[in-house]
Short mmCIF file of C-alpha atoms and ligand atoms in Angstrom, two decimals:
data_model
loop_
_atom_site.label_atom_id
_atom_site.label_comp_id
_atom_site.label_asym_id
_atom_site.label_seq_id
_atom_site.Cartn_x
_atom_site.Cartn_y
_atom_site.Cartn_z
CA MET A 1 -19.73 -45.99 86.21
CA LYS A 2 -22.80 -45.42 84.13
CA ILE A 3 -23.45 -41.69 83.62
CA ARG A 4 -27.05 -40.74 82.96
CA MET A 5 -28.39 -37.60 81.28
CA SER A 6 -30.65 -37.00 84.29
CA SER A 7 -32.15 -38.99 87.13
CA PRO A 8 -35.11 -38.16 89.48
CA ASP A 9 -34.08 -37.79 93.05
CA LEU A 10 -36.43 -40.07 94.94
CA THR A 11 -36.50 -41.33 98.52
CA ASP A 12 -38.26 -44.18 100.09
CA ALA A 13 -40.66 -41.68 101.67
CA ASP A 14 -41.59 -40.36 98.26
CA ARG A 15 -42.32 -43.83 97.07
CA GLN A 16 -44.28 -44.70 100.27
CA ALA A 17 -46.38 -41.47 99.61
CA VAL A 18 -47.44 -42.89 96.26
CA MET A 19 -48.19 -46.33 97.82
CA ASP A 20 -50.39 -44.71 100.59
CA VAL A 21 -52.56 -43.20 97.77
CA VAL A 22 -52.79 -46.52 95.91
CA ASN A 23 -54.21 -48.06 99.08
CA THR A 24 -57.16 -45.67 99.13
CA PRO A 25 -60.15 -45.52 96.69
CA ASN A 26 -59.29 -41.81 95.84
CA LEU A 27 -57.03 -41.78 92.85
CA SER A 28 -58.15 -38.78 90.84
CA MET A 29 -58.71 -35.36 92.38
CA GLY A 30 -58.64 -35.50 96.10
CA PRO A 31 -56.78 -34.27 99.26
CA LYS A 32 -53.35 -34.78 97.77
CA ILE A 33 -53.82 -32.35 94.96
CA ASP A 34 -55.21 -29.66 97.42
CA ALA A 35 -52.11 -30.09 99.64
CA PHE A 36 -49.66 -29.98 96.64
CA GLU A 37 -51.34 -26.84 95.38
CA LYS A 38 -51.14 -25.33 98.89
CA ALA A 39 -47.42 -26.01 98.92
CA PHE A 40 -47.05 -23.83 95.83
CA CYS A 41 -49.03 -21.02 97.40
CA ASP A 42 -46.87 -21.22 100.61
CA LEU A 43 -43.68 -21.28 98.48
CA THR A 44 -44.35 -18.50 96.14
CA GLY A 45 -47.01 -16.42 97.99
CA ALA A 46 -49.48 -16.98 95.07
CA LYS A 47 -53.06 -16.65 95.85
CA HIS A 48 -53.96 -19.63 93.63
CA ALA A 49 -52.24 -22.77 92.49
CA ILE A 50 -53.86 -25.07 90.02
CA GLY A 51 -52.36 -28.54 89.43
CA VAL A 52 -52.47 -30.07 85.98
CA ASN A 53 -51.19 -33.08 84.14
CA SER A 54 -48.29 -31.43 82.33
CA GLY A 55 -46.48 -28.11 82.04
CA THR A 56 -47.85 -27.91 78.45
CA ALA A 57 -51.44 -28.26 79.78
CA GLY A 58 -50.71 -25.54 82.35
CA LEU A 59 -49.40 -23.13 79.56
CA HIS A 60 -52.35 -23.98 77.41
CA LEU A 61 -54.82 -23.02 80.23
CA CYS A 62 -52.95 -19.68 80.57
CA VAL A 63 -53.45 -19.11 76.92
CA ARG A 64 -57.16 -19.73 77.29
CA ALA A 65 -57.44 -17.56 80.49
CA ALA A 66 -55.80 -14.75 78.60
CA ASP A 67 -58.54 -14.94 75.97
CA ILE A 68 -55.98 -15.65 73.22
CA GLY A 69 -57.77 -16.73 69.97
CA VAL A 70 -57.64 -16.92 66.26
CA GLY A 71 -55.18 -14.40 64.76
CA ASP A 72 -54.06 -12.88 68.12
CA ILE A 73 -50.36 -12.18 68.27
CA VAL A 74 -48.29 -13.64 71.14
CA ILE A 75 -44.70 -12.62 71.42
CA THR A 76 -42.35 -15.26 72.58
CA THR A 77 -38.82 -16.64 71.80
CA PRO A 78 -37.63 -19.52 69.49
CA PHE A 79 -34.98 -20.52 72.16
CA SER A 80 -37.14 -22.83 74.20
CA PHE A 81 -38.78 -26.19 74.43
CA VAL A 82 -41.47 -26.42 71.83
CA ALA A 83 -44.46 -26.41 74.27
CA SER A 84 -44.09 -22.67 74.90
CA THR A 85 -44.89 -21.96 71.16
CA ASN A 86 -47.18 -24.86 70.61
CA VAL A 87 -49.76 -23.69 73.19
CA ILE A 88 -50.16 -20.44 71.11
CA LEU A 89 -50.72 -22.60 67.98
CA PHE A 90 -53.32 -24.79 69.68
CA GLU A 91 -55.60 -21.61 69.74
CA LYS A 92 -54.66 -20.67 66.19
CA ALA A 93 -53.06 -17.63 67.46
CA VAL A 94 -49.75 -16.37 65.94
CA PRO A 95 -46.55 -16.78 67.71
CA VAL A 96 -44.25 -13.89 66.76
CA PHE A 97 -40.65 -14.58 67.75
CA VAL A 98 -38.25 -12.12 69.17
CA ASP A 99 -34.57 -13.17 69.50
CA VAL A 100 -32.83 -13.71 72.83
CA ASP A 101 -30.07 -12.27 74.98
CA PRO A 102 -26.82 -13.93 74.02
CA LEU A 103 -25.84 -14.20 77.70
CA THR A 104 -28.85 -15.76 79.23
CA GLY A 105 -30.84 -17.15 76.32
CA ASN A 106 -33.85 -15.17 77.71
CA ILE A 107 -35.98 -12.79 75.72
CA ASP A 108 -34.09 -9.69 74.59
CA THR A 109 -36.31 -6.93 76.14
CA LYS A 110 -34.99 -4.16 73.81
CA ARG A 111 -36.02 -6.11 70.89
CA LEU A 112 -39.33 -7.00 72.62
CA GLU A 113 -40.05 -3.29 73.04
CA GLN A 114 -39.26 -2.57 69.44
CA ALA A 115 -41.45 -5.44 68.32
CA VAL A 116 -44.48 -4.33 70.29
CA ASP A 117 -44.14 -0.74 69.24
CA ASP A 118 -43.79 -1.71 65.68
CA LEU A 119 -46.63 -4.23 65.70
CA PHE A 120 -48.99 -1.62 67.20
CA LEU A 121 -47.83 0.95 64.62
CA GLY A 122 -48.72 -1.59 61.83
CA GLY A 123 -47.82 -1.35 58.20
CA ASP A 124 -44.20 -1.89 57.06
CA ALA A 125 -42.97 -1.44 60.69
CA ALA A 126 -45.10 -4.43 61.82
CA LEU A 127 -44.40 -6.53 58.73
CA LYS A 128 -40.71 -7.14 59.54
CA TRP A 129 -41.54 -8.94 62.72
CA LEU A 130 -44.11 -11.26 61.12
CA PRO A 131 -43.28 -14.70 59.69
CA ARG A 132 -42.83 -14.84 55.89
CA GLN A 133 -45.99 -16.83 55.35
CA LEU A 134 -49.02 -17.30 57.56
CA PRO A 135 -51.14 -20.48 57.70
CA LEU A 136 -54.54 -19.92 55.95
CA VAL A 137 -56.42 -19.75 59.18
CA ASN A 138 -54.43 -16.82 60.37
CA ARG A 139 -54.30 -14.83 57.12
CA GLY A 140 -56.90 -12.05 57.15
CA ALA A 141 -57.71 -12.79 60.79
CA LEU A 142 -54.47 -11.28 62.01
CA LYS A 143 -55.10 -9.08 65.05
CA SER A 144 -52.78 -7.17 67.32
CA VAL A 145 -50.46 -8.26 70.17
CA LYS A 146 -52.41 -9.76 73.07
CA ALA A 147 -49.67 -11.32 75.29
CA VAL A 148 -46.05 -11.92 75.89
CA LEU A 149 -44.88 -15.44 76.90
CA PRO A 150 -41.27 -15.26 78.20
CA VAL A 151 -39.40 -18.39 79.14
CA ASP A 152 -37.15 -18.61 82.19
CA VAL A 153 -34.43 -20.50 80.28
CA PHE A 154 -32.41 -23.15 82.21
CA GLY A 155 -33.79 -21.90 85.63
CA GLN A 156 -32.75 -18.24 85.23
CA PRO A 157 -35.79 -15.85 85.09
CA ALA A 158 -36.05 -13.53 82.16
CA ASP A 159 -35.87 -9.70 82.83
CA TYR A 160 -39.42 -8.93 83.94
CA ASP A 161 -39.19 -5.25 85.02
CA PRO A 162 -38.94 -4.13 81.41
CA ILE A 163 -41.29 -6.89 80.17
CA ASN A 164 -44.04 -5.80 82.56
CA ALA A 165 -43.56 -2.18 81.78
CA ILE A 166 -44.05 -2.83 78.06
CA ALA A 167 -46.99 -5.09 78.87
CA SER A 168 -48.84 -2.51 81.10
CA ARG A 169 -48.22 0.18 78.42
CA TYR A 170 -50.02 -1.89 75.83
CA ASN A 171 -52.44 -3.94 78.17
CA LEU A 172 -50.77 -7.29 77.35
CA THR A 173 -51.06 -10.40 79.47
CA VAL A 174 -47.71 -11.82 80.61
CA ILE A 175 -47.64 -15.69 80.77
CA GLU A 176 -44.35 -16.78 82.60
CA ASP A 177 -42.99 -20.10 81.35
CA SER A 178 -41.27 -20.96 84.56
CA CYS A 179 -41.30 -24.77 83.80
CA GLU A 180 -37.49 -24.76 84.22
CA ALA A 181 -37.30 -22.36 87.11
CA LEU A 182 -38.91 -23.69 90.32
CA GLY A 183 -37.28 -22.02 93.25
CA GLY A 184 -35.58 -19.36 91.04
CA GLU A 185 -35.76 -15.63 91.93
CA TYR A 186 -35.62 -12.40 89.98
CA LYS A 187 -34.60 -9.37 92.28
CA GLY A 188 -35.76 -11.38 95.31
CA LYS A 189 -39.19 -12.32 93.70
CA PRO A 190 -39.98 -15.99 93.13
CA ALA A 191 -40.05 -17.39 89.56
CA GLY A 192 -43.62 -18.05 88.45
CA MET A 193 -44.90 -14.82 90.19
CA LEU A 194 -43.18 -12.42 87.71
CA GLY A 195 -46.05 -12.11 85.16
CA ASP A 196 -49.81 -12.54 85.26
CA TYR A 197 -49.67 -16.32 85.38
CA GLY A 198 -46.61 -18.75 85.93
CA VAL A 199 -46.32 -22.44 85.15
CA PHE A 200 -44.13 -25.07 86.46
CA ALA A 201 -43.57 -28.57 85.08
CA PHE A 202 -42.70 -31.91 86.80
CA TYR A 203 -41.35 -34.20 84.02
CA PRO A 204 -38.55 -36.59 85.52
CA ASN A 205 -35.71 -34.23 84.63
CA LYS A 206 -37.21 -31.19 86.43
CA GLN A 207 -36.34 -30.02 89.84
CA ILE A 208 -39.20 -31.94 91.31
CA THR A 209 -41.10 -34.68 89.52
CA THR A 210 -44.54 -36.26 89.58
CA GLY A 211 -43.87 -38.39 86.53
CA GLU A 212 -45.99 -36.17 84.40
CA GLY A 213 -47.40 -32.94 85.88
CA GLY A 214 -47.58 -29.25 86.05
CA MET A 215 -48.73 -26.36 88.29
CA ILE A 216 -50.14 -22.83 87.40
CA ILE A 217 -49.90 -20.05 89.85
CA THR A 218 -51.59 -16.68 89.83
CA ASP A 219 -53.06 -13.98 91.92
CA ASP A 220 -55.99 -13.48 89.49
CA ASP A 221 -59.17 -14.88 91.02
CA ARG A 222 -61.21 -14.87 87.76
CA ALA A 223 -58.48 -16.61 85.79
CA ALA A 224 -57.91 -19.16 88.56
CA GLU A 225 -61.56 -20.20 88.67
CA PHE A 226 -61.78 -20.34 84.83
CA MET A 227 -58.59 -22.52 84.69
CA ARG A 228 -59.92 -24.83 87.38
CA ALA A 229 -62.93 -25.32 85.35
CA LEU A 230 -61.13 -25.95 82.08
CA ARG A 231 -58.82 -28.47 83.77
CA ASN A 232 -61.84 -30.42 84.71
CA GLN A 233 -63.75 -30.80 81.36
CA GLY A 234 -65.22 -27.22 81.66
CA ARG A 235 -67.16 -27.85 84.88
CA ALA A 236 -67.62 -24.36 86.51
CA PRO A 237 -68.38 -24.17 90.29
CA GLY A 238 -71.82 -25.54 90.82
CA ASP A 239 -71.88 -27.63 87.72
CA THR A 240 -72.61 -31.33 88.29
CA TRP A 241 -70.54 -34.14 86.92
CA LEU A 242 -72.40 -34.10 83.59
CA GLN A 243 -72.71 -30.26 83.38
CA HIS A 244 -70.10 -28.36 81.39
CA THR A 245 -70.30 -24.59 81.33
CA HIS A 246 -67.18 -24.31 79.15
CA LEU A 247 -65.35 -26.15 76.47
CA GLY A 248 -62.72 -27.87 78.76
CA TYR A 249 -60.16 -30.56 78.75
CA ASN A 250 -59.15 -33.38 80.99
CA TYR A 251 -55.96 -31.80 82.39
CA ARG A 252 -56.41 -33.14 85.85
CA LEU A 253 -53.49 -34.24 88.03
CA ASP A 254 -53.98 -37.61 89.65
CA GLU A 255 -53.67 -38.25 93.37
CA MET A 256 -50.57 -40.59 92.96
CA SER A 257 -48.72 -37.85 91.15
CA ALA A 258 -49.79 -35.20 93.56
CA ALA A 259 -48.65 -37.22 96.50
CA LEU A 260 -45.26 -37.85 94.89
CA GLY A 261 -44.92 -34.09 94.19
CA LEU A 262 -46.02 -33.06 97.73
CA SER A 263 -43.40 -35.31 99.16
CA GLN A 264 -40.80 -33.86 96.84
CA MET A 265 -41.93 -30.26 97.80
CA GLU A 266 -41.22 -31.02 101.42
CA ARG A 267 -37.66 -31.54 100.48
CA LEU A 268 -37.40 -28.88 97.89
CA GLU A 269 -34.73 -26.86 99.60
CA ALA A 270 -32.42 -29.93 99.85
CA LEU A 271 -33.17 -31.02 96.20
CA LEU A 272 -32.21 -27.50 94.93
CA LYS A 273 -29.21 -27.52 97.14
CA SER A 274 -27.80 -30.79 95.79
CA ARG A 275 -28.25 -29.52 92.24
CA ALA A 276 -26.48 -26.28 92.99
CA GLN A 277 -23.70 -28.38 94.43
CA VAL A 278 -23.34 -30.30 91.30
CA ALA A 279 -23.29 -27.13 89.30
CA GLU A 280 -20.70 -25.78 91.49
CA TRP A 281 -18.50 -28.80 90.90
CA TYR A 282 -18.98 -28.48 87.11
CA ALA A 283 -17.92 -24.78 87.21
CA HIS A 284 -14.88 -25.74 89.17
CA HIS A 285 -13.69 -28.63 87.05
CA LEU A 286 -14.55 -27.02 83.75
CA ALA A 287 -12.60 -23.86 84.64
CA GLN A 288 -9.37 -25.29 83.09
CA ILE A 289 -11.02 -26.04 79.79
CA GLU A 290 -10.51 -23.05 77.60
CA GLU A 291 -12.88 -24.09 74.81
CA VAL A 292 -15.97 -24.15 76.82
CA THR A 293 -17.94 -21.49 78.63
CA PRO A 294 -19.99 -22.48 81.71
CA PRO A 295 -23.58 -21.02 82.10
CA GLN A 296 -23.78 -17.24 82.54
CA LEU A 297 -25.75 -15.80 85.42
CA VAL A 298 -26.81 -12.12 85.49
CA GLU A 299 -27.21 -9.79 88.52
CA ASN A 300 -30.94 -9.66 88.40
CA THR A 301 -31.00 -13.51 89.05
CA THR A 302 -30.85 -13.32 92.82
CA GLN A 303 -31.41 -17.09 92.89
CA VAL A 304 -30.87 -19.45 90.07
CA SER A 305 -32.59 -22.75 90.09
CA TRP A 306 -30.31 -25.26 88.34
CA PHE A 307 -32.46 -27.25 85.91
CA VAL A 308 -29.81 -28.41 83.37
CA TYR A 309 -26.12 -27.64 83.00
CA VAL A 310 -25.63 -26.25 79.52
CA ILE A 311 -22.15 -25.21 78.35
CA ARG A 312 -21.20 -23.30 75.18
CA VAL A 313 -18.36 -24.49 72.98
CA ASP A 314 -16.03 -22.15 71.32
CA LYS A 315 -16.90 -21.23 67.68
CA SER A 316 -13.65 -23.07 66.60
CA ILE A 317 -15.02 -26.39 67.86
CA ASN A 318 -17.20 -28.74 65.90
CA ARG A 319 -19.94 -29.13 68.49
CA ASP A 320 -21.68 -32.16 66.88
CA ARG A 321 -18.49 -34.04 66.58
CA LEU A 322 -17.57 -33.36 70.15
CA ALA A 323 -21.02 -34.52 71.18
CA GLN A 324 -20.59 -37.71 69.20
CA MET A 325 -17.18 -38.50 70.63
CA LEU A 326 -18.55 -37.86 74.23
CA GLU A 327 -21.47 -40.26 73.48
CA ASN A 328 -19.07 -42.87 72.15
CA ASP A 329 -17.18 -42.47 75.35
CA GLY A 330 -20.24 -43.06 77.62
CA VAL A 331 -21.09 -39.46 78.35
CA PRO A 332 -24.64 -38.60 77.15
CA VAL A 333 -24.96 -34.94 76.02
CA ARG A 334 -27.73 -32.98 74.19
CA PRO A 335 -27.71 -30.01 71.93
CA TYR A 336 -30.06 -27.76 73.81
CA PHE A 337 -32.20 -26.07 72.61
CA ALA A 338 -32.72 -26.83 68.97
CA PRO A 339 -34.28 -23.65 67.73
CA ILE A 340 -38.16 -23.86 67.51
CA HIS A 341 -38.42 -21.79 64.31
CA LEU A 342 -36.35 -24.38 62.54
CA GLN A 343 -38.36 -27.36 63.47
CA PRO A 344 -39.97 -29.00 60.38
CA TYR A 345 -43.55 -28.12 61.30
CA MET A 346 -42.67 -24.52 61.96
CA VAL A 347 -40.74 -24.23 58.59
CA ASN A 348 -43.75 -25.73 56.80
CA MET A 349 -46.35 -23.46 58.60
CA PHE A 350 -44.44 -20.12 58.60
CA GLY A 351 -41.55 -20.39 56.15
CA TYR A 352 -38.80 -19.77 58.57
CA GLN A 353 -35.28 -19.97 57.36
CA HIS A 354 -31.73 -20.20 58.78
CA GLY A 355 -30.61 -16.66 59.80
CA ASP A 356 -34.00 -15.50 60.90
CA TYR A 357 -32.98 -15.48 64.57
CA PRO A 358 -29.27 -15.49 64.63
CA VAL A 359 -28.65 -15.28 68.43
CA THR A 360 -30.99 -18.27 69.02
CA GLU A 361 -29.26 -20.23 66.20
CA ASP A 362 -25.82 -19.39 67.46
CA LEU A 363 -26.79 -20.56 71.00
CA GLY A 364 -28.45 -23.64 69.49
CA GLU A 365 -25.36 -24.51 67.48
CA ARG A 366 -22.85 -24.12 70.28
CA SER A 367 -24.78 -25.39 73.32
CA LEU A 368 -24.25 -28.75 75.02
CA ALA A 369 -26.35 -29.98 77.93
CA LEU A 370 -24.13 -32.19 80.17
CA PRO A 371 -25.39 -34.97 82.35
CA PHE A 372 -26.98 -33.33 85.31
CA SER A 373 -29.00 -34.23 88.37
CA GLY A 374 -28.83 -33.57 92.09
CA ARG A 375 -27.75 -37.27 92.48
CA MET A 376 -24.48 -36.92 90.51
CA THR A 377 -21.25 -37.38 92.61
CA GLU A 378 -18.22 -35.17 92.27
CA GLU A 379 -16.45 -38.30 90.87
CA GLU A 380 -19.04 -38.32 87.99
CA VAL A 381 -18.63 -34.69 87.38
CA VAL A 382 -14.84 -35.00 87.19
CA THR A 383 -15.24 -37.87 84.76
CA VAL A 384 -17.39 -35.90 82.49
CA CYS A 385 -15.07 -32.88 82.53
CA GLN A 386 -12.02 -35.23 81.91
CA ARG A 387 -13.73 -36.82 78.92
CA ILE A 388 -14.66 -33.39 77.51
CA ALA A 389 -10.90 -32.34 77.85
CA ASP A 390 -9.72 -35.62 76.29
CA ALA A 391 -12.26 -35.32 73.41
CA LEU A 392 -11.10 -31.78 72.64
CA VAL A 393 -7.43 -32.98 72.52
CA ALA A 394 -8.46 -35.96 70.30
CA ALA A 395 -10.58 -33.60 68.01
CA GLN A 396 -7.54 -31.29 67.60
CA LYS A 397 -5.45 -34.19 66.27
CA LEU A 398 -8.19 -34.85 63.76
CA ASP A 399 -8.18 -31.35 62.44
C1 PLP B 401 -40.45 -28.80 80.66
C2 PLP B 401 -40.84 -27.64 79.95
C3 PLP B 401 -42.22 -27.36 79.70
C4 PLP B 401 -43.41 -28.37 80.02
O1 PLP B 401 -43.20 -29.71 79.64
P1 PLP B 401 -44.22 -30.81 79.93
O2 PLP B 401 -43.44 -31.97 79.43
O3 PLP B 401 -45.44 -30.60 79.24
O4 PLP B 401 -44.29 -30.94 81.41
C5 PLP B 401 -42.60 -26.16 79.09
N1 PLP B 401 -41.59 -25.27 78.73
C6 PLP B 401 -40.37 -25.50 79.03
C7 PLP B 401 -39.39 -24.41 78.67
C8 PLP B 401 -39.86 -26.66 79.63
O5 PLP B 401 -38.55 -26.85 79.85
#
């Protein structure tokens, strides 16, 4: 039995959908991307969906659409995949981190409110939220808070009622990183629709995959038109192939990817269901292991979309040693997330140190993503849980 960290869940129909496109001359933007985008509007009720070639590209276009530029502050969290912070840095804006809720790993909305109040107040109150050092380009150009970028961590939406209340008080744009939350719901509302713009991603470990790909959804007509133009080298409606109204990018999604995504979207319910089943098996078989805590869901999460299965190990356990023992035993695991503020480039740029975001660091030190996909069998789940139990016993003997 070879247990994999993750596996895409593809059928012959999915593969055939790609082959059908390859047999046409239409390989870049065409009917498949239109249909793929429409599937997202149908699923979420969004007015607009814009397919792009990665989740990162989608988030970057949202940053551009929100007119975030040099020195603007965007509040986000360090407990995420680096892309959610990097897209802010691409525009030489300043990501200001707020620590997360220890239960969910999502932005702590009490802290968010304090941060926004203080940053608008200015002076010493603002200073304590800012990084120790600012890159040259931002020093002197520092402006006020322009946007919030919450992340729906591990498929559970952040707490958007307070986030949107704070945002509307200060006229901030809310960019929802829903790259891990396709199909999730907050108080009955679909993930991706909880801020001004939402973004999904389709890397092979996500709920649906296109190989590489992403999707932006929004109800904002102006932003949608702008993001469509930027995706396509800055060509606005009416521009010819060699006319470029804006500084744009090649963030287009190709037709093969869109066809694969569309085929997967048609099975979305089944795909999410099998992931939920695997999560349920894990919860059941991990229940006897005292030293680990399964993922925690909160009441506002009326639907979780299982993206990964991340457990927390007890403070008394050496997580890295446990991970190594599991790896040696054929069970791949990942510490997840490694805090963004402690990544070498972030330390260099902003002077972050250990202790700056204690909740994020604690989660980062105790989390372990287990092998997870909708294709796992109960037998595999049992094996993983058994090997965790065995490794914990073996580790105790070493202590
Ligand atoms: C997957 C993911 C993204 C986007 O990743 P891409 O590889 O660019 O598609 C962004 N944010 C989070 C939190 C993610 O998990």
